[in-house]
Amino acid sequence: MCGICGIINFNNKPVKQPLIRKMMKKIKHRGPDDEGIYIDNNVGFGFVRLSILDLSSQGHQPMLDDNGRYIIIHNGEVYNYIEIREELKKIGYKFRSNTDTEVILKSYIEWGINCLNKFNGMWAFAIYDKKLKKVFISRDRYGIKPFYYF
């Protein structure tokens, strides 16, 4: 099931780790297997994991791409991730996990927001681009994995 949370301070004030931890504590029942935090000044992500697809530590989140530019937190499942993974491998992408999360991240790197057209499933995720200081957020078309924000 997993749980994701985050803060984006539009006033550019730094995110405080204790606040992310407090949010994670509230959703810990969604992910008892692992947890992680990522903070870059005014952007902070928290994650609690229920290991399903890849039980190894390679599925740890927040997950960074190979260059450390992009960071993702994700809840849900992209059902056709194996097919998308094979398509990305043919382009030259290499994978270190067997997770759909890594497929989502590399799909975003390759196709930008058009990656959403490839996904079948239920998901909520956020991807942070450290270089451009932008966050891209998505949820599945039907809201099976809702994404609450305010």
Short mmCIF file of C-alpha atoms in Angstrom, two decimals:
data_model
loop_
_atom_site.label_atom_id
_atom_site.label_comp_id
_atom_site.label_asym_id
_atom_site.label_seq_id
_atom_site.Cartn_x
_atom_site.Cartn_y
_atom_site.Cartn_z
CA MET A 1 0.00 0.00 0.00
CA CYS A 2 2.82 2.50 0.86
CA GLY A 3 2.37 6.10 1.86
CA ILE A 4 3.83 9.31 0.49
CA CYS A 5 3.93 12.81 1.88
CA GLY A 6 5.73 16.02 1.17
CA ILE A 7 6.09 19.73 1.62
CA ILE A 8 6.85 22.41 -0.92
CA ASN A 9 7.42 25.79 0.70
CA PHE A 10 6.60 28.35 -1.94
CA ASN A 11 8.13 31.05 0.29
CA ASN A 12 11.48 29.22 -0.13
CA LYS A 13 11.82 28.52 3.59
CA PRO A 14 13.66 25.26 4.29
CA VAL A 15 11.56 22.17 5.00
CA LYS A 16 12.08 20.94 8.53
CA GLN A 17 12.73 17.21 8.85
CA PRO A 18 10.70 16.82 12.09
CA LEU A 19 7.58 17.96 10.21
CA ILE A 20 8.12 15.36 7.46
CA ARG A 21 8.72 12.71 10.15
CA LYS A 22 5.47 13.71 11.87
CA MET A 23 3.59 13.24 8.60
CA MET A 24 5.27 9.86 8.05
CA LYS A 25 4.32 8.74 11.54
CA LYS A 26 0.64 9.43 10.74
CA ILE A 27 0.79 7.11 7.70
CA LYS A 28 3.20 4.48 9.05
CA HIS A 29 0.43 1.86 9.04
CA ARG A 30 0.50 2.08 5.22
CA GLY A 31 4.13 0.99 5.01
CA PRO A 32 5.77 -0.94 7.82
CA ASP A 33 8.71 -2.33 5.79
CA ASP A 34 10.89 0.72 5.09
CA GLU A 35 10.90 4.50 5.17
CA GLY A 36 12.88 7.36 3.72
CA ILE A 37 13.19 11.13 3.61
CA TYR A 38 14.56 13.53 1.03
CA ILE A 39 14.93 17.26 1.66
CA ASP A 40 16.39 19.89 -0.65
CA ASN A 41 15.89 23.29 0.93
CA ASN A 42 12.19 24.13 0.35
CA VAL A 43 11.15 20.69 -0.99
CA GLY A 44 10.79 17.66 1.25
CA PHE A 45 9.48 14.14 0.58
CA GLY A 46 8.65 11.36 3.02
CA PHE A 47 7.88 7.74 2.24
CA VAL A 48 6.76 4.63 4.12
CA ARG A 49 6.98 1.36 2.22
CA LEU A 50 5.01 -1.81 1.98
CA SER A 51 7.29 -4.05 -0.09
CA ILE A 52 5.37 -5.85 -2.83
CA LEU A 53 7.03 -5.88 -6.28
CA ASP A 54 10.72 -5.73 -5.36
CA LEU A 55 11.40 -6.82 -1.80
CA SER A 56 15.06 -5.76 -1.95
CA SER A 57 16.56 -2.53 -0.65
CA GLN A 58 16.80 -1.42 -4.30
CA GLY A 59 13.15 -0.39 -4.04
CA HIS A 60 13.92 2.16 -1.30
CA GLN A 61 12.26 5.55 -1.66
CA PRO A 62 12.60 8.41 -2.15
CA MET A 63 14.39 7.01 -5.19
CA LEU A 64 16.99 9.02 -7.07
CA ASP A 65 17.89 8.58 -10.72
CA ASP A 66 21.43 7.51 -11.65
CA ASN A 67 22.67 11.12 -11.78
CA GLY A 68 20.89 12.30 -8.63
CA ARG A 69 18.97 14.98 -10.52
CA TYR A 70 15.48 13.49 -10.20
CA ILE A 71 13.84 12.17 -7.03
CA ILE A 72 10.55 10.24 -6.92
CA ILE A 73 8.10 9.11 -4.28
CA HIS A 74 5.39 6.76 -5.50
CA ASN A 75 2.42 4.82 -4.21
CA GLY A 76 0.48 2.36 -6.33
CA GLU A 77 1.22 0.11 -9.24
CA VAL A 78 1.76 0.61 -12.95
CA TYR A 79 0.48 -2.70 -14.28
CA ASN A 80 2.32 -2.53 -17.62
CA TYR A 81 5.68 -1.49 -16.16
CA ILE A 82 7.46 -4.58 -17.52
CA GLU A 83 6.57 -3.66 -21.12
CA ILE A 84 7.59 -0.02 -20.56
CA ARG A 85 10.82 -1.19 -18.91
CA GLU A 86 11.66 -3.28 -21.99
CA GLU A 87 10.98 -0.29 -24.24
CA LEU A 88 13.30 1.87 -22.12
CA LYS A 89 16.00 -0.84 -22.16
CA LYS A 90 15.93 -0.80 -25.98
CA ILE A 91 16.58 2.96 -25.84
CA GLY A 92 19.58 2.30 -23.59
CA TYR A 93 18.29 2.69 -20.03
CA LYS A 94 19.69 0.41 -17.35
CA PHE A 95 17.80 -0.60 -14.22
CA ARG A 96 19.06 -1.40 -10.74
CA SER A 97 15.71 -2.56 -9.31
CA ASN A 98 12.68 -4.51 -10.40
CA THR A 99 10.26 -1.77 -9.35
CA ASP A 100 7.63 0.08 -11.25
CA THR A 101 8.83 3.19 -9.39
CA GLU A 102 12.13 3.15 -11.27
CA VAL A 103 10.24 2.62 -14.54
CA ILE A 104 8.05 5.66 -13.79
CA LEU A 105 11.11 7.77 -13.02
CA LYS A 106 13.00 6.78 -16.16
CA SER A 107 9.85 7.16 -18.25
CA TYR A 108 9.54 10.73 -17.00
CA ILE A 109 13.20 11.39 -17.81
CA GLU A 110 12.70 10.05 -21.35
CA TRP A 111 9.24 11.34 -22.26
CA GLY A 112 8.49 14.11 -19.75
CA ILE A 113 4.82 14.48 -18.83
CA ASN A 114 3.88 12.41 -21.89
CA CYS A 115 5.01 9.36 -19.90
CA LEU A 116 1.52 9.39 -18.37
CA ASN A 117 0.10 8.25 -21.71
CA LYS A 118 2.02 4.97 -21.32
CA PHE A 119 0.88 4.04 -17.81
CA ASN A 120 -1.95 1.65 -17.02
CA GLY A 121 -2.68 1.24 -13.35
CA MET A 122 -3.28 3.12 -10.15
CA TRP A 123 -0.71 5.55 -8.83
CA ALA A 124 0.12 8.75 -7.06
CA PHE A 125 3.63 10.12 -7.36
CA ALA A 126 5.76 13.21 -7.17
CA ILE A 127 9.02 13.77 -9.05
CA TYR A 128 11.40 16.57 -8.10
CA ASP A 129 13.90 17.95 -10.60
CA LYS A 130 16.78 19.33 -8.50
CA LYS A 131 18.33 21.18 -11.43
CA LEU A 132 15.19 23.06 -12.51
CA LYS A 133 13.70 23.20 -8.98
CA LYS A 134 10.36 21.84 -10.26
CA VAL A 135 7.98 19.23 -8.91
CA PHE A 136 5.77 17.14 -11.18
CA ILE A 137 2.83 15.46 -9.45
CA SER A 138 0.41 12.90 -10.90
CA ARG A 139 -2.32 10.53 -9.86
CA ASP A 140 -4.08 7.87 -11.89
CA ARG A 141 -6.94 8.89 -14.16
CA TYR A 142 -9.69 7.59 -11.85
CA GLY A 143 -8.25 8.65 -8.52
CA ILE A 144 -7.90 5.11 -7.22
CA LYS A 145 -4.73 6.34 -5.52
CA PRO A 146 -5.85 9.83 -4.55
CA PHE A 147 -3.37 12.63 -4.08
CA TYR A 148 -4.39 15.13 -1.41
CA TYR A 149 -2.82 18.56 -1.29
CA PHE A 150 -3.47 22.01 0.07
#
